[in-house]
Coordinates of C-alpha atoms and ligand atoms in Angstrom, one line a residue:
X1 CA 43.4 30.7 -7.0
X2 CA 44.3 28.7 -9.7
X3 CA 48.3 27.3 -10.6
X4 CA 48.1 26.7 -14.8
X5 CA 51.7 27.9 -15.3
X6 CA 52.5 24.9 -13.3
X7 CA 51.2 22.6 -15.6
X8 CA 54.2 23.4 -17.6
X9 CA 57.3 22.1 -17.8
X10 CA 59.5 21.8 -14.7
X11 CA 61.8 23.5 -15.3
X12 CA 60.0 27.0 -16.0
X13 CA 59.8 27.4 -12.4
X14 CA 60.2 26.6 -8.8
X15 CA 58.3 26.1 -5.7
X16 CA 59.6 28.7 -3.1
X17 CA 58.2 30.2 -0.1
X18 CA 58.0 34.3 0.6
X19 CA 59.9 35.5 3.4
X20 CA 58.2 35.6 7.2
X21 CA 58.4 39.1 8.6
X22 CA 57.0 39.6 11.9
X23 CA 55.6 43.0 12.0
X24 CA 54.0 43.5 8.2
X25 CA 52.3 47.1 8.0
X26 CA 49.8 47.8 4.7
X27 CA 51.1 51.3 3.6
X28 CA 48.5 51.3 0.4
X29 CA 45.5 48.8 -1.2
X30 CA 43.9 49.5 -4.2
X31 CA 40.4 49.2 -3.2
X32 CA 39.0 49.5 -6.5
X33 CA 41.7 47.3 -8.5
X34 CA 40.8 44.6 -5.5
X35 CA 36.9 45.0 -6.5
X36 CA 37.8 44.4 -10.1
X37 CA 39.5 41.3 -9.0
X38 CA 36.7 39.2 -7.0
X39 CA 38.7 40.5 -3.7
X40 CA 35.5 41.5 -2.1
X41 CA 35.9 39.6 0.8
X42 CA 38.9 40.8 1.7
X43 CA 37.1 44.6 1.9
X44 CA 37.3 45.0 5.8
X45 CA 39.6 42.7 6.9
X46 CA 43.1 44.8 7.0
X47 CA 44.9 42.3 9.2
X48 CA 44.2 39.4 6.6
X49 CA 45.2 41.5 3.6
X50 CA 48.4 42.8 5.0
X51 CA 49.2 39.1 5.8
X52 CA 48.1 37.9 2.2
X53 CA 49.8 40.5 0.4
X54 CA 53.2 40.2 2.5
X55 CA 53.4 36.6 2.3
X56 CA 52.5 35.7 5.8
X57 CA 49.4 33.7 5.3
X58 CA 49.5 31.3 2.4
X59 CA 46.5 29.4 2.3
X60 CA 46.2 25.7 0.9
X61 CA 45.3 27.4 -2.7
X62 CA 48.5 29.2 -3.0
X63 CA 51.3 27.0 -4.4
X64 CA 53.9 30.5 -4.6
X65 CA 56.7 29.8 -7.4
X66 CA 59.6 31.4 -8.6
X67 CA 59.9 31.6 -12.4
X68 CA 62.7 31.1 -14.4
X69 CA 63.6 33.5 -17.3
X70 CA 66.8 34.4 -19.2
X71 CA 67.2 38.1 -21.0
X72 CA 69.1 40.2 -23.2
X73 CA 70.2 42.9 -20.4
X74 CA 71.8 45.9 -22.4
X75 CA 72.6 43.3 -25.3
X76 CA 73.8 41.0 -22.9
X77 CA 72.4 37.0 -23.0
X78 CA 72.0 36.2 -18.8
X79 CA 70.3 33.6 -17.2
X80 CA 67.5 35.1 -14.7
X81 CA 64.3 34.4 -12.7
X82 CA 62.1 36.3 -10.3
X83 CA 65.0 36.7 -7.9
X84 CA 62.6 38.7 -5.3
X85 CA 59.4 38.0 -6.6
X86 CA 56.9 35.0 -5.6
X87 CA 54.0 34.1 -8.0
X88 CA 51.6 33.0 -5.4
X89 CA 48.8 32.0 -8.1
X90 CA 46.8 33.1 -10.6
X91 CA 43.1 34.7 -10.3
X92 CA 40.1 34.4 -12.2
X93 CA 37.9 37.6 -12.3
X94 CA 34.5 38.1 -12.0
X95 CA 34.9 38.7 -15.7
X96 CA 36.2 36.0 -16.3
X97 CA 40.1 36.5 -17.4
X98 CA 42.4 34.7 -15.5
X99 CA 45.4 37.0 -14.0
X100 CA 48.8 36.8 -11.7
X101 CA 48.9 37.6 -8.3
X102 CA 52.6 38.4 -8.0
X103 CA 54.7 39.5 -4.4
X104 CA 57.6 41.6 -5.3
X105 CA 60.1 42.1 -2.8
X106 CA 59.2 38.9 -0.9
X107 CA 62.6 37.3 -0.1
X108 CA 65.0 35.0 -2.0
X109 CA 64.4 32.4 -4.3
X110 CA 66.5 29.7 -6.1
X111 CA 66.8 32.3 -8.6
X112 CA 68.5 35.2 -6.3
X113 CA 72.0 34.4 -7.1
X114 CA 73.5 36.9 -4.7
X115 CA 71.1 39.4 -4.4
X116 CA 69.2 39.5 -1.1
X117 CA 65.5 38.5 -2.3
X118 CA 64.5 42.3 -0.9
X119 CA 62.8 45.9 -2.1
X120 CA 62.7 49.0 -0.8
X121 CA 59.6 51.0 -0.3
X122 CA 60.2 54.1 -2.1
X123 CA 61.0 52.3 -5.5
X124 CA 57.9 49.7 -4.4
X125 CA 55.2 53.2 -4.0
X126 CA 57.2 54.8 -7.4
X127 CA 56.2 51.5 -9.2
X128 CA 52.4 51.4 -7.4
X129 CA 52.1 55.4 -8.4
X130 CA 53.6 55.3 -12.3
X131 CA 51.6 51.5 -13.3
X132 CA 48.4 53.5 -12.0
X133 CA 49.2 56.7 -13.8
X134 CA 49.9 54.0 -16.9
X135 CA 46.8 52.4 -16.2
X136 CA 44.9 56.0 -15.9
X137 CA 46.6 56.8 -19.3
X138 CA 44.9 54.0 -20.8
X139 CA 48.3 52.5 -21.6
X140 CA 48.5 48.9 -21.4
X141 CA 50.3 47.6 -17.6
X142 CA 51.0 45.7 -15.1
X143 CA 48.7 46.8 -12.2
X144 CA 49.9 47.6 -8.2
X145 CA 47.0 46.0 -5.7
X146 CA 49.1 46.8 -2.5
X147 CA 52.3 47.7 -1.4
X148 CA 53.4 46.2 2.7
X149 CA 55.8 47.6 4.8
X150 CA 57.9 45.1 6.3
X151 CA 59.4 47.1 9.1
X152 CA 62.8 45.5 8.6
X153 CA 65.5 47.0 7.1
X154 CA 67.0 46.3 3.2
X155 CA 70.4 47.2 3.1
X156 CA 71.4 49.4 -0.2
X157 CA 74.0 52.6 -0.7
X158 CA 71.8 53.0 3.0
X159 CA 69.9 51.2 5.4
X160 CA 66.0 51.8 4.1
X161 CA 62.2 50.9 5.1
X162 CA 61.8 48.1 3.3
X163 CA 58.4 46.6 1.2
X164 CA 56.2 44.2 -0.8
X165 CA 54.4 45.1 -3.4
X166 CA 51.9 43.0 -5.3
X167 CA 51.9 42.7 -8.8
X168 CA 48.7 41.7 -11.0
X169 CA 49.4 41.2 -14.5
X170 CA 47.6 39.3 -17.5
X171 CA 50.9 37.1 -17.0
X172 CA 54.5 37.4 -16.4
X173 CA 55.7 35.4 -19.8
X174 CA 58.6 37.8 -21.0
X175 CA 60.7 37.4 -24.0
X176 CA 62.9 36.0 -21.9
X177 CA 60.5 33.3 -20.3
X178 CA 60.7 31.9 -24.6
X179 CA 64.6 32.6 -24.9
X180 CA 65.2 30.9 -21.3
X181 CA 62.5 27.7 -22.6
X182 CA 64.7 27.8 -25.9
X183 CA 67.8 26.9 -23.8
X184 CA 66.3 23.7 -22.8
X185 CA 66.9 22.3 -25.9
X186 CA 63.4 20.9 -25.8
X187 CA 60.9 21.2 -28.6
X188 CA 57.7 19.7 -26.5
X189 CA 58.4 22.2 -23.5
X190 CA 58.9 25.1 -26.3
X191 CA 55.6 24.6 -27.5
X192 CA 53.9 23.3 -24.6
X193 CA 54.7 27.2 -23.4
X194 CA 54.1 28.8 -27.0
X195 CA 50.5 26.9 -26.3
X196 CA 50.3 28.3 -23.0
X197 CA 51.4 31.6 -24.2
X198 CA 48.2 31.6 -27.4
X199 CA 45.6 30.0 -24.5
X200 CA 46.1 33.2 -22.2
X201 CA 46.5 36.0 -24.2
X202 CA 46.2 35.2 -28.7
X203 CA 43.6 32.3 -28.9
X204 CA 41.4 34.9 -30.9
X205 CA 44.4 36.4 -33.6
X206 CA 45.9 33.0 -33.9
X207 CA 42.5 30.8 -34.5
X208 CA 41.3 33.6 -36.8
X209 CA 44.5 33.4 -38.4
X210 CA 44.4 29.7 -38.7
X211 CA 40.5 29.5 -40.0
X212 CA 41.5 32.5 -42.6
X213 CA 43.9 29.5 -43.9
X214 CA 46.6 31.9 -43.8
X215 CA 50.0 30.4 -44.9
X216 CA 51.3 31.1 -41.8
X217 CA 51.7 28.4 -39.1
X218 CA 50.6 28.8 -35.6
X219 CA 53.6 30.0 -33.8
X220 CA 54.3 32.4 -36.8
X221 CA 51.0 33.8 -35.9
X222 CA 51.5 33.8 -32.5
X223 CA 54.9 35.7 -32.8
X224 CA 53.0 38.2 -35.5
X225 CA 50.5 39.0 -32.8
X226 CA 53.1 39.4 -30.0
X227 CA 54.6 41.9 -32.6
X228 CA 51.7 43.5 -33.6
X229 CA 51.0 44.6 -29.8
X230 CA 54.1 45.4 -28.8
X231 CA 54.2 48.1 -31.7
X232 CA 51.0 49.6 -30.8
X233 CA 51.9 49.8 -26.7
X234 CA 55.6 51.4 -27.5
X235 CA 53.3 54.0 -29.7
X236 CA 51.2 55.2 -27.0
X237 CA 54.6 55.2 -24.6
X238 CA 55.8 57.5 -26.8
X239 CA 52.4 59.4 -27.5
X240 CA 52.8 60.7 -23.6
X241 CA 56.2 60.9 -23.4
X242 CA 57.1 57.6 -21.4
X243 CA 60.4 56.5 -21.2
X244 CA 60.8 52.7 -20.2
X245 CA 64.5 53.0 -18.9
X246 CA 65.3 49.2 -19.4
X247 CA 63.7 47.6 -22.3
X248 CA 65.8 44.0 -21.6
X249 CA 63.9 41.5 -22.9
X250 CA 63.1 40.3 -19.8
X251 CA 61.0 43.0 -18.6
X252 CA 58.9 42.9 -21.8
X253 CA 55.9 41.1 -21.7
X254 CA 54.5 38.7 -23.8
X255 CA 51.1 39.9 -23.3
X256 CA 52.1 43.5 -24.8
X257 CA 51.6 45.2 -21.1
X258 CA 54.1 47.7 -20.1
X259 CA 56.5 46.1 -16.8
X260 CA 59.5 46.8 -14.6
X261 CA 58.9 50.0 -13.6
X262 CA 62.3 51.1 -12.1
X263 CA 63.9 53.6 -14.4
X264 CA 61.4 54.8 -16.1
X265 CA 60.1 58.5 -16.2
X266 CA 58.2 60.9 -18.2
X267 CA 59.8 63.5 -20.7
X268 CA 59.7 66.9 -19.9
X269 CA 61.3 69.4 -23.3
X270 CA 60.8 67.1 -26.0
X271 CA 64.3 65.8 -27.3
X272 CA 64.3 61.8 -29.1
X273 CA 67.4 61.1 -27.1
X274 CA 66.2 61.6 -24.1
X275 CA 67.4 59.2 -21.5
X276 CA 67.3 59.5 -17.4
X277 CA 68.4 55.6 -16.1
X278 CA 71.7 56.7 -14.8
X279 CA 72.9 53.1 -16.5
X280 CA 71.8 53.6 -19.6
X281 CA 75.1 55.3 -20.8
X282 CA 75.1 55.0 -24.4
X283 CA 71.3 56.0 -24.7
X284 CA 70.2 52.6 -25.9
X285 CA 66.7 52.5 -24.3
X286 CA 66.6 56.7 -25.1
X287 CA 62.8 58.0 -25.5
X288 CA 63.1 57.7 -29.6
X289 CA 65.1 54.7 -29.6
X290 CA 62.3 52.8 -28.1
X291 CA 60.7 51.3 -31.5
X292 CA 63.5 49.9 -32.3
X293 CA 64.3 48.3 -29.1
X294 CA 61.2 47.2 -29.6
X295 CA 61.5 45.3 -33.0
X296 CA 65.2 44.1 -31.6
X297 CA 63.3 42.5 -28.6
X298 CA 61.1 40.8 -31.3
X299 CA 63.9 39.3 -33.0
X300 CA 65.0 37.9 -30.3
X301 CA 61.6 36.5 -29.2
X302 CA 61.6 34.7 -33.0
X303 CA 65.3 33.4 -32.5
X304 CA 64.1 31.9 -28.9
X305 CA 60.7 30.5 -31.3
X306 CA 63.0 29.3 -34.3
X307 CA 62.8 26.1 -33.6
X308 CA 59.2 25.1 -33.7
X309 CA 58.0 28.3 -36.7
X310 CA 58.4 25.8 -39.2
X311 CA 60.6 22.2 -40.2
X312 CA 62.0 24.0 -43.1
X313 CA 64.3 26.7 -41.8
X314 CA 64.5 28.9 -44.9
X315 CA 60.7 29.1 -44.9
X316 CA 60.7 29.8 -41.0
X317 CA 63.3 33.0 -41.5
X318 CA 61.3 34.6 -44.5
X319 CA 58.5 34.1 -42.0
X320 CA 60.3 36.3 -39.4
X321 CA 61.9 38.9 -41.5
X322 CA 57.5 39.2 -42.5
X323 CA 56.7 39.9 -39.4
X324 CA 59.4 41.6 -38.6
X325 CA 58.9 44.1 -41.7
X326 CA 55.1 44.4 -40.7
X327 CA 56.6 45.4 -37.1
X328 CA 57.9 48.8 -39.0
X329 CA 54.8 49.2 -40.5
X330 CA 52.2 48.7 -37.9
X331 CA 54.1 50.6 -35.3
X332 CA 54.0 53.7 -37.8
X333 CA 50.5 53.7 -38.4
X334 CA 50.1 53.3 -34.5
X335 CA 52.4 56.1 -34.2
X336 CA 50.4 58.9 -36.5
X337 CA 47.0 57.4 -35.4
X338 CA 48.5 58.5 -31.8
X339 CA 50.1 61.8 -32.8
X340 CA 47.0 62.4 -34.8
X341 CA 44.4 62.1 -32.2
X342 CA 46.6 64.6 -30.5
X343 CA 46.2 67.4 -32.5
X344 CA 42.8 66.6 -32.9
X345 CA 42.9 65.0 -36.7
X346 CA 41.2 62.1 -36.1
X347 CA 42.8 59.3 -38.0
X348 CA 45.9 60.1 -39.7
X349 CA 45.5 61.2 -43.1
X350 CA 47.9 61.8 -46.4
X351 CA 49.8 64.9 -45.5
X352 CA 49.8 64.7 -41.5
X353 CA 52.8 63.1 -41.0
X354 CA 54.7 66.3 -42.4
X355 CA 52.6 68.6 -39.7
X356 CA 53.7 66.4 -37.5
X357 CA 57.3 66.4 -38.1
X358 CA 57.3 70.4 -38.5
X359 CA 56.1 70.2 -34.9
X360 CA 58.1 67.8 -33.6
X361 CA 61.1 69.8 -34.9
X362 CA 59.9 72.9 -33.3
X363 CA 59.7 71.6 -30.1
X364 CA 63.2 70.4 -30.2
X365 CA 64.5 73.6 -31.1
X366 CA 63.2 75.3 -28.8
X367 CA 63.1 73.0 -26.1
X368 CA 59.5 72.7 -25.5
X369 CA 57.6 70.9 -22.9
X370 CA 56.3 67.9 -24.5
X371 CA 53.3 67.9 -21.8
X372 CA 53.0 71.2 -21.9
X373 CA 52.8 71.7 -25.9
X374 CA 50.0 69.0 -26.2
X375 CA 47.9 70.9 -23.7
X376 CA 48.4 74.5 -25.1
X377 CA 47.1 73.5 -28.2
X378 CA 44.3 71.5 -26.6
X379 CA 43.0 74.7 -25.1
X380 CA 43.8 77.1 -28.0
X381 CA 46.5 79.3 -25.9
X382 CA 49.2 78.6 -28.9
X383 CA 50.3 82.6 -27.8
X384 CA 52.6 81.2 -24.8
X385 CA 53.9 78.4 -26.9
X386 CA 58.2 79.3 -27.7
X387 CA 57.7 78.8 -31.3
X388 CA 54.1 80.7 -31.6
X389 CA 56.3 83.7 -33.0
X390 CA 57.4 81.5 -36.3
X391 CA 56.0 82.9 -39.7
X392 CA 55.9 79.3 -40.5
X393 CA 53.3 79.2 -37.4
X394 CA 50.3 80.7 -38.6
X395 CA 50.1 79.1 -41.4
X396 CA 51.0 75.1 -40.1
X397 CA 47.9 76.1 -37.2
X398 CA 45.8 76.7 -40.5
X399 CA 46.4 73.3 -42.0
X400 CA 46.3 71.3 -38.7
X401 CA 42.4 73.8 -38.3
X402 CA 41.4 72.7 -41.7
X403 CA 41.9 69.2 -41.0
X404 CA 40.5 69.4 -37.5
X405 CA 37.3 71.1 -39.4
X406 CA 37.0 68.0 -41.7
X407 CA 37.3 65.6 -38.8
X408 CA 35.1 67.2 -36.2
X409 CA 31.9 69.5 -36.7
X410 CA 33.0 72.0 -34.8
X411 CA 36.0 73.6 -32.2
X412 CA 34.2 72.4 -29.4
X413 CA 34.5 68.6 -30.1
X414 CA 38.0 69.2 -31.4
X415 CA 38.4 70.2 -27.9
X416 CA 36.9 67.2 -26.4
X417 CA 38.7 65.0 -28.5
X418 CA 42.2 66.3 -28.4
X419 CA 41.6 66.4 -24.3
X420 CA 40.8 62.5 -24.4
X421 CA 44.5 62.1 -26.2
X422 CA 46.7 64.8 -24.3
X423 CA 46.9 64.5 -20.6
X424 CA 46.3 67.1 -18.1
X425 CA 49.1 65.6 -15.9
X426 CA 51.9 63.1 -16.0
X427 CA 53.6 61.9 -13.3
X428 CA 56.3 64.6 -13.4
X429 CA 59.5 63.6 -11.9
X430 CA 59.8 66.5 -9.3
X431 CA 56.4 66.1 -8.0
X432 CA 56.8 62.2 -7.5
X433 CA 60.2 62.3 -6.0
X434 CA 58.6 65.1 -3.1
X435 CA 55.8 62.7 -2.9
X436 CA 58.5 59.9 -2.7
X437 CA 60.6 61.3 0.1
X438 CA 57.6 62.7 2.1
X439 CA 56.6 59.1 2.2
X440 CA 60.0 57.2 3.3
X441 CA 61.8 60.0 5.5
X442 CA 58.1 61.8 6.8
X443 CA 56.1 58.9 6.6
X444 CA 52.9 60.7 5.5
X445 CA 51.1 59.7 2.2
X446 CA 49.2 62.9 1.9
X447 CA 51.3 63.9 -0.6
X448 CA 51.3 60.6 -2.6
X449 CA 47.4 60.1 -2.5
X450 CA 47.3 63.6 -3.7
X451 CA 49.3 62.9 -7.0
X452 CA 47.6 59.5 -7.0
X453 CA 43.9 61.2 -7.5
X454 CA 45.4 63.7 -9.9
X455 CA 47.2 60.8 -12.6
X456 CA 44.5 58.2 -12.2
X457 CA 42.0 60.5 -14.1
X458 CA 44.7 62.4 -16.1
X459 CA 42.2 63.6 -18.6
X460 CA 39.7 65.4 -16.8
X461 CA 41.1 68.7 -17.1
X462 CA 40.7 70.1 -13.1
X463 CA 41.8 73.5 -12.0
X464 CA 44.2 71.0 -9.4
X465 CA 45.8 69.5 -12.8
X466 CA 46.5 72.1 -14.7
X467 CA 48.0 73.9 -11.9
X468 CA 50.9 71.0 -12.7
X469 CA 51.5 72.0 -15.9
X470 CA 54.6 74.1 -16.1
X471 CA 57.5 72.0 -15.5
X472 CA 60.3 73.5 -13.1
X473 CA 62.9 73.1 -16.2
X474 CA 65.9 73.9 -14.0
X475 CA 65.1 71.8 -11.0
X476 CA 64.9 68.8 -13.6
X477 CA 67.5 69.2 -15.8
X478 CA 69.9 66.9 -14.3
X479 CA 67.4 64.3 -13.4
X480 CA 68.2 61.0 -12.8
X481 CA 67.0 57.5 -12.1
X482 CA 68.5 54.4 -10.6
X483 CA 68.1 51.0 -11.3
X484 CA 68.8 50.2 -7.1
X485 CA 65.4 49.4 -6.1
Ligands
AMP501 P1 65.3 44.0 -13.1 O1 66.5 44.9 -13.3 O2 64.4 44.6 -12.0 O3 64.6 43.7 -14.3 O4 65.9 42.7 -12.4 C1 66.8 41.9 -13.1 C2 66.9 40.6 -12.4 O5 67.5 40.8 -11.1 C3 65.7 39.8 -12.1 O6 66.0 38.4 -12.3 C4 65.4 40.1 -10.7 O7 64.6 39.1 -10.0 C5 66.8 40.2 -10.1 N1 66.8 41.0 -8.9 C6 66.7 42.4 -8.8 N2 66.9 42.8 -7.5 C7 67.1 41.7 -6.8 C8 67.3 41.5 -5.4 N3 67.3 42.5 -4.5 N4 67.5 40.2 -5.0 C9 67.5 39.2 -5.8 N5 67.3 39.3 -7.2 C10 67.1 40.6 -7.6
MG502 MG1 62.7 43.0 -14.4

């Protein structure tokens, strides 16, 4: 295991050790996210990975930290850290790119303040099951590698089971890692993790940048390409219907990978203000609101970065509002690109947008599955769609063919496409909270591995998936997620 983020300034972080539980239980390992790790020597040795990934053995090479980050929670500046989380190093893949290993759920830190350093494991085995459905998505995320029962109890609304999950990311550099640096007061240690931040995930976009003798200076480029990818991943969240939950600028990574999964859930009728975190009362991370969030993220990302974008602070602000203008940009042709691939366009063209829109609007109206739609029109049964009756119908399904015709040489790799853009399955909220609650009150999996297989290869159109389809609209209409995990 390697340590680089403790190279960095002091103050980023701090040494702390995971919690000892006696009787530490592996509940799930992902044998094939541990291959694509290097983890092969840990294939049939259960004892020694449940005592890895629950903190219990700590070999000489782990040095486990705490890392300090402030965030914008709901608009609100608060100084933060991993107050349950232990980075207990970083590992270098066989191919070669060097990621976290984080424990979640692993006791306090110097960062708790007065929570109690614990995690359930119901919200642990939601986060495992959604990253992987992400990941299966093709959606940029955090990964889950394991998720440990610790057989002792974490005390919420309830007593419950309580767990560890481990974490593997690119890196956990938030917004709020920069805004929390920025605090310091401390040019050197802004830059010394700006650096950091272009080593591990921008050398490329910034030394291209640099060599193109763009009049942009390096941190400029480095916030333009933090921008650039954090546009494209909110489009494909909102190509599948994702809905973050709690877009605080300290769950948003650096790298441009989605993170925090503890509100989130998937759409079911299409509506833009769509919102199921039971905190989020004035809809401000809703499902269309997300963009924006996005781009006010960013801003604060370049306020944290102000300092060190350029000596002459008038040039340094027309350099933000740049990138800031390119966000809009970017993240709209992200957006049609997405939406086009979906109805089987290939790349967005003059004129799509409009299609678009008329369907959008339809759906809305008549409170159509979002899921659902994509897949009807995938497989050319438009007849049970609530808005199939429309005049207007016929003849928008004989511009989107035309197009389709121009872009593909015939129906049949129309098909194929559109069924590599619109999922079979999503992790629908009723099916994961039964999977959920068999786990923690039954204790059985079966039902969780089950859903697991179905939303790691969401694309492969099975007789299993498509038996998912229809949503149970009543049974979800008052859904609701919590942020107490
Ligand atoms: P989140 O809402 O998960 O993004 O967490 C916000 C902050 O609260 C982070 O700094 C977490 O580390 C911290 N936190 C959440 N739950 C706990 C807990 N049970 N004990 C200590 N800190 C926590
Ligand atoms: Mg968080």
């Amino acid at each position: 295991m390697e340590h680089s983020y403790t190279f960095l300034d002091k103050r980023l972080y701090a040494y702390c050790t995971p919690q000892q539980r006696k009787y530490p239980e592996m509940v799930i390992y992902n044998e094939k996210l541990g291959a694509a790790l290097g983890l092969d020597h840990l294939k049939d040795k259960p004892l020694e990975r449940t005592a890895i990934f629950s903190g219990q053995q700590l070999f000489e090479e782990m040095q486990p930290i705490a890392q300090a980050y402030a965030g914008h929670q709901f608009g609100h500046f608060t100084m933060l850290g991993d107050g349950r989380a232990h980075l207990i190093g970083e590992i270098k893949t066989p191919s070669g790119q060097l990621v976290d290993c984080m424990l979640k759920g692993s006791g306090q830190t110097d960062y708790s303040r007065r929570g109690d350093g614990l995690a359930a494991l119901g919200p642990m085995l939601r986060e495992y099951l959604i990253s992987e459905a992400m990941a299966g998505l093709l959606i940029p995320t955090s990964r889950s590698l394991a998720v440990v029962a610790t057989k002792e109890k974490v005390y919420r609304e309830k007593p419950l089971a309580g767990a560890v999950l481990t974490r593997i990311a690119s890196s956990h550099l938030r917004v709020g890692t920069f805004q929390y640096a920025a605090t310091l007061q401390d040019r050197d240690a802004l830059k010394s993790l700006a650096d950091y931040a272009i080593h591990r995930h921008y050398r490329d976009e910034v030394e291209r940048g640099l060599a193109s003798g763009a009049q942009t200076a390096k941190y400029l480029l480095f916030l333009q390409a933090v921008s650039r990818r954090q546009a494209r991943l909110i489009a494909k969240w909102l190509s599948v219907g994702f809905i973050h939950g709690v877009m605080n600028t300290d769950n948003m990574l650096i790298s441009g990978e989605t993170m925090d999964y503890g509100p989130c859930a998937f759409m079911n009728p299409y509506h833009p203000q769509t919102v199921f975190s039971s905190i989020d009362t004035q809809g401000r991370y809703a499902y269309g609101n997300q963009p924006y969030m996005g781009k006010w993220n960013l801003a604060k990302l370049a306020e944290a970065l102000l300092p060190i974008l350029d000596e002459d602070k008038t040039k340094a602000l027309e350099g933000v509002s740049r990138v800031l203008v390119e966000y809009d940009e970017v993240f709209s042709k992200a957006y049609m690109d997405e939406m086009a691939a979906k109805l089987g366009l290939g790349e967005a063209e003059e004129g799509d947008g409009e299609l678009i829109q008329t369907l959008l609007q339809w759906m809305e109206h008549f409170q159509a599955d979002f899921t659902e739609t994509f897949i009807k029109l995938t497989l050319r049964e438009v007849d049970s769609l609530p808005f199939a009756a429309l005049p207007e119908f016929s003849s928008w399904q004989e511009k989107i063919s035309t197009h389709q015709r121009k872009a593909h040489a015939d129906f049949t790799e129309v098909e194929t496409a559109m069924k590599r853009a619109n999922p079979a399955v999503i992790p629908r909220n009723h099916l994961v909270e039964s999977a959920l609650q068999q786990a923690t009150e039954k204790t059985s999996l079966s039902e969780f591995h089950h859903l697991l297989e179905l939303i790691q290869a969401p694309f492969s159109y099975s007789k299993e998936q498509l038996a998912c389809v229809p949503a149970p609209l009543e049974a979800e209409k008052n859904y609701r997620t919590y942020c107490g995990t």
